[in-house]
Amino acid sequence: DIQMTQSPSSLSASVGDRVTITCRASQNINNYLNWYQQKPGKAPKLLIYAASSLQSGVPSRFSGSGSGTDFTLNISSLQPEDFATYYCQQSYSTPYSFGQGTKLEIK
Amino acid sequence: EVQLVESGGGLVQPGRSLRLSCAASGFTFDDYAMHWVRQVPGKGLEWVSGISWNTGSTGYADFVKGRFTISRDNAKNSLYLQMNSLTADDTALYYCTKALGRWGGGYWYFDLWGRGTLVTVSS
């Protein structure tokens, strides 16, 4: 089974900051990597698919990169609505695992 | 309206069974793979199980293999999860999710989620 490890688990930042969240797969998943954002009491929302493709309607301040085992999610200039929990998910093979999440909090 | 609506959650005793349902609307249900993802309140997301558009392929997380069975009825636009031998560790909010594509074979992701149904396993 493929294990997905995110870091950090939590992060404090200010509006306007640039933030990077990393996700590491326990084996090569090419670029079968998705990123989701979840706000309290809500279902997750897709941000990035195939490691670097921005989902329609998602602001361009979000970007993804990586391939193989190491991936990053970048938010170029944090907005108040970006404070949430972020998850990576591999779509390479079953079981389709998620990372443990990164909670982004306001500093 | 494009939506997924889960039902069937509730309080159940350890060792008992429960069947979750998900009603889909607003899209061509039998064109897409479907999945269940769960979340313990305050914790992370866990993929539970998935099924291909035509029921030809299924997958399960290790922690539910042999206990849970996923199925779908395309004529009724419905997805199901039969959960047997439930334990306290199965207590979670269970989301029904739609995947892009029919099953594997290319880039895909969860592009539609329900609001979830809460399963509580307790004596």
Coordinates of C-alpha atoms in Angstrom, one line a residue:
Chain A
D1 CA 0.0 0.0 0.0
I2 CA 1.1 3.6 -0.7
Q3 CA 1.5 5.8 2.3
M4 CA 1.1 9.6 1.9
T5 CA 3.0 11.8 4.4
Q6 CA 2.3 15.5 4.6
S7 CA 4.3 18.2 6.3
P8 CA 3.9 20.2 8.3
S9 CA 0.9 18.9 10.2
S10 CA 0.0 22.5 11.1
L11 CA 1.1 25.9 10.0
S12 CA 0.5 29.4 11.2
A13 CA 0.8 32.2 8.6
S14 CA -0.5 35.7 7.9
V15 CA -2.6 37.1 5.2
G16 CA -0.3 37.9 2.2
D17 CA 2.3 35.2 3.1
R18 CA 3.5 32.6 0.7
V19 CA 2.9 29.1 2.0
T20 CA 4.3 25.7 0.9
I21 CA 2.9 22.3 2.0
T22 CA 4.7 19.1 1.0
C23 CA 3.4 15.6 0.4
R24 CA 5.6 12.5 0.0
A25 CA 4.5 9.2 -1.3
S26 CA 6.1 5.9 -0.1
Q27 CA 6.6 4.8 -3.7
N28 CA 6.6 6.3 -7.2
I29 CA 3.1 7.6 -8.1
N30 CA 4.2 9.5 -11.2
N31 CA 2.0 12.6 -11.0
Y32 CA -1.2 10.9 -9.8
L33 CA -1.6 13.3 -7.0
N34 CA -4.5 15.5 -6.0
W35 CA -4.9 18.3 -3.5
Y36 CA -8.1 19.2 -1.6
Q37 CA -9.1 22.0 0.7
Q38 CA -11.5 21.4 3.6
K39 CA -13.2 23.9 5.8
P40 CA -14.9 23.1 9.1
G41 CA -18.2 21.4 8.6
K42 CA -17.8 21.2 4.9
A43 CA -16.9 18.5 2.4
P44 CA -13.5 18.7 0.8
K45 CA -13.0 20.7 -2.4
L46 CA -10.6 19.8 -5.2
L47 CA -7.9 22.4 -5.8
I48 CA -5.2 20.6 -7.9
Y49 CA -5.2 17.4 -9.9
A50 CA -2.5 15.5 -11.7
A51 CA 0.0 17.2 -9.4
S52 CA 0.0 20.6 -11.2
S53 CA -3.4 21.1 -13.0
L54 CA -5.5 23.8 -11.5
Q55 CA -9.2 22.8 -11.1
S56 CA -11.6 25.2 -12.9
G57 CA -12.7 28.1 -10.7
V58 CA -9.8 27.7 -8.2
P59 CA -7.8 31.0 -7.8
S60 CA -4.4 31.1 -9.5
R61 CA -2.6 31.8 -6.3
F62 CA -2.8 28.0 -5.8
S63 CA -0.3 25.9 -7.6
G64 CA 1.1 22.4 -7.4
S65 CA 4.3 20.7 -8.5
G66 CA 6.2 17.5 -8.2
S67 CA 6.4 14.1 -9.7
G68 CA 7.4 10.6 -8.5
T69 CA 7.3 10.7 -4.7
D70 CA 7.7 14.4 -3.8
F71 CA 5.0 17.0 -4.3
T72 CA 4.2 20.5 -3.1
L73 CA 1.2 22.8 -2.9
N74 CA 1.9 26.5 -2.9
I75 CA -0.3 29.4 -2.0
S76 CA 1.3 32.5 -3.3
S77 CA -0.4 35.2 -1.3
L78 CA -2.7 33.9 1.5
Q79 CA -6.2 35.3 1.6
P80 CA -8.5 35.1 4.7
E81 CA -10.6 32.4 3.0
D82 CA -7.6 30.1 2.6
F83 CA -7.3 29.2 6.2
A84 CA -8.4 25.6 6.1
T85 CA -7.1 22.1 6.2
Y86 CA -5.3 20.7 3.1
Y87 CA -5.0 17.1 2.0
C88 CA -3.1 15.3 -0.7
Q89 CA -4.4 12.1 -2.2
Q90 CA -2.9 9.6 -4.5
S91 CA -5.0 8.3 -7.4
Y92 CA -2.3 5.8 -8.7
S93 CA -3.4 2.6 -7.1
T94 CA -5.8 1.1 -4.6
P95 CA -6.1 1.8 -1.7
Y96 CA -6.4 5.4 -2.8
S97 CA -4.8 7.0 0.3
F98 CA -4.8 10.5 1.7
G99 CA -2.2 12.4 3.6
Q100 CA -2.9 13.1 7.2
G101 CA -3.7 16.8 6.5
T102 CA -2.1 20.2 7.0
K103 CA -4.1 22.7 9.1
L104 CA -3.4 26.2 8.0
E105 CA -4.1 28.7 10.8
I106 CA -4.0 32.5 11.0
K107 CA -1.0 33.8 12.9
Chain B
E1 CA -29.1 20.0 -9.4
V2 CA -26.0 17.9 -9.3
Q3 CA -25.8 16.3 -5.9
L4 CA -25.1 13.3 -3.7
V5 CA -27.2 12.6 -0.7
E6 CA -26.2 10.0 1.9
S7 CA -28.5 8.2 4.3
G8 CA -28.5 5.2 6.6
G9 CA -26.1 6.4 9.3
G10 CA -26.9 6.3 13.0
L11 CA -26.0 4.7 16.3
V12 CA -25.3 1.0 16.2
Q13 CA -23.8 -1.5 18.7
P14 CA -20.4 -3.1 18.2
G15 CA -20.6 -6.2 16.1
R16 CA -23.8 -5.2 14.4
S17 CA -24.4 -4.1 10.7
L18 CA -25.5 -1.0 8.9
R19 CA -26.1 -0.2 5.3
L20 CA -25.4 3.2 3.9
S21 CA -27.0 4.6 0.8
C22 CA -26.2 7.4 -1.5
A23 CA -28.7 8.9 -4.0
A24 CA -27.1 10.6 -7.0
S25 CA -28.8 13.2 -9.2
G26 CA -28.0 15.7 -11.9
F27 CA -25.5 13.7 -13.8
T28 CA -25.2 10.4 -15.7
F29 CA -24.6 8.1 -12.7
D30 CA -23.5 5.0 -14.7
D31 CA -20.7 6.9 -16.4
Y32 CA -18.6 7.3 -13.3
A33 CA -16.8 5.4 -10.6
M34 CA -18.1 6.1 -7.1
H35 CA -16.4 5.9 -3.7
W36 CA -16.9 6.1 0.0
V37 CA -14.5 8.3 2.1
R38 CA -14.8 8.6 5.8
Q39 CA -13.6 11.1 8.4
V40 CA -13.5 10.7 12.2
P41 CA -14.7 14.1 13.6
G42 CA -11.7 16.3 14.0
K43 CA -9.4 13.9 12.1
G44 CA -8.3 13.3 8.6
L45 CA -9.8 11.8 5.5
E46 CA -9.7 8.0 4.9
W47 CA -10.6 6.3 1.6
V48 CA -12.8 3.4 2.4
S49 CA -13.9 1.8 -0.9
G50 CA -14.6 2.4 -4.5
I51 CA -16.5 0.8 -7.4
S52 CA -16.3 1.2 -11.2
W53 CA -19.1 2.4 -13.4
N54 CA -20.2 -1.1 -14.3
T55 CA -19.4 -2.8 -10.9
G56 CA -16.6 -4.7 -12.7
S57 CA -13.9 -3.4 -10.4
T58 CA -14.0 -2.7 -6.7
G59 CA -11.4 -1.7 -4.1
Y60 CA -11.3 -1.6 -0.3
A61 CA -9.1 -0.2 2.4
D62 CA -7.3 -2.8 4.4
F63 CA -9.1 -1.9 7.5
V64 CA -12.5 -2.8 6.0
K65 CA -11.6 -5.8 3.8
G66 CA -13.9 -8.7 4.5
R67 CA -16.3 -6.6 6.6
F68 CA -17.6 -3.9 4.2
T69 CA -19.1 -4.4 0.7
I70 CA -19.7 -1.7 -1.8
S71 CA -22.3 -2.0 -4.5
R72 CA -24.3 0.2 -6.9
D73 CA -27.6 0.1 -8.7
N74 CA -27.3 2.2 -11.8
A75 CA -31.0 1.9 -12.6
K76 CA -31.7 3.6 -9.3
N77 CA -28.7 6.0 -9.4
S78 CA -27.7 4.7 -6.1
L79 CA -24.5 3.7 -4.3
Y80 CA -24.4 1.5 -1.2
L81 CA -22.0 0.4 1.5
Q82 CA -22.9 -2.7 3.6
M83 CA -20.9 -2.5 6.8
N84 CA -20.7 -5.7 9.0
S85 CA -18.9 -6.5 12.2
L86 CA -18.7 -2.8 13.1
T87 CA -16.3 -1.6 15.8
A88 CA -15.8 1.7 17.6
D89 CA -13.0 2.5 15.2
D90 CA -15.6 2.7 12.4
T91 CA -17.2 5.7 14.0
A92 CA -17.0 8.5 11.5
L93 CA -18.7 10.7 9.0
Y94 CA -19.1 8.7 5.8
Y95 CA -19.0 10.7 2.5
C96 CA -20.2 9.4 -0.8
T97 CA -18.0 10.8 -3.6
K98 CA -18.1 10.8 -7.4
A99 CA -14.8 10.2 -9.3
L100 CA -13.9 11.6 -12.7
G101 CA -13.9 8.7 -15.1
R102 CA -15.1 5.1 -14.9
W103 CA -12.2 3.5 -12.9
G104 CA -8.5 4.2 -13.1
G105 CA -7.0 4.3 -16.5
G106 CA -5.9 7.9 -16.3
Y107 CA -5.9 11.0 -14.1
W108 CA -8.9 11.1 -11.9
Y109 CA -10.0 12.8 -8.7
F110 CA -13.0 13.2 -6.4
D111 CA -15.1 16.0 -8.0
L112 CA -18.4 15.8 -6.2
W113 CA -19.0 15.0 -2.5
G114 CA -22.1 14.6 -0.4
R115 CA -22.6 16.1 3.0
G116 CA -21.9 12.8 4.7
T117 CA -23.8 10.5 7.0
L118 CA -22.6 10.0 10.6
V119 CA -22.1 6.4 11.9
T120 CA -21.6 6.0 15.6
V121 CA -20.6 2.6 16.9
S122 CA -21.2 2.3 20.6
S123 CA -22.8 0.1 23.2

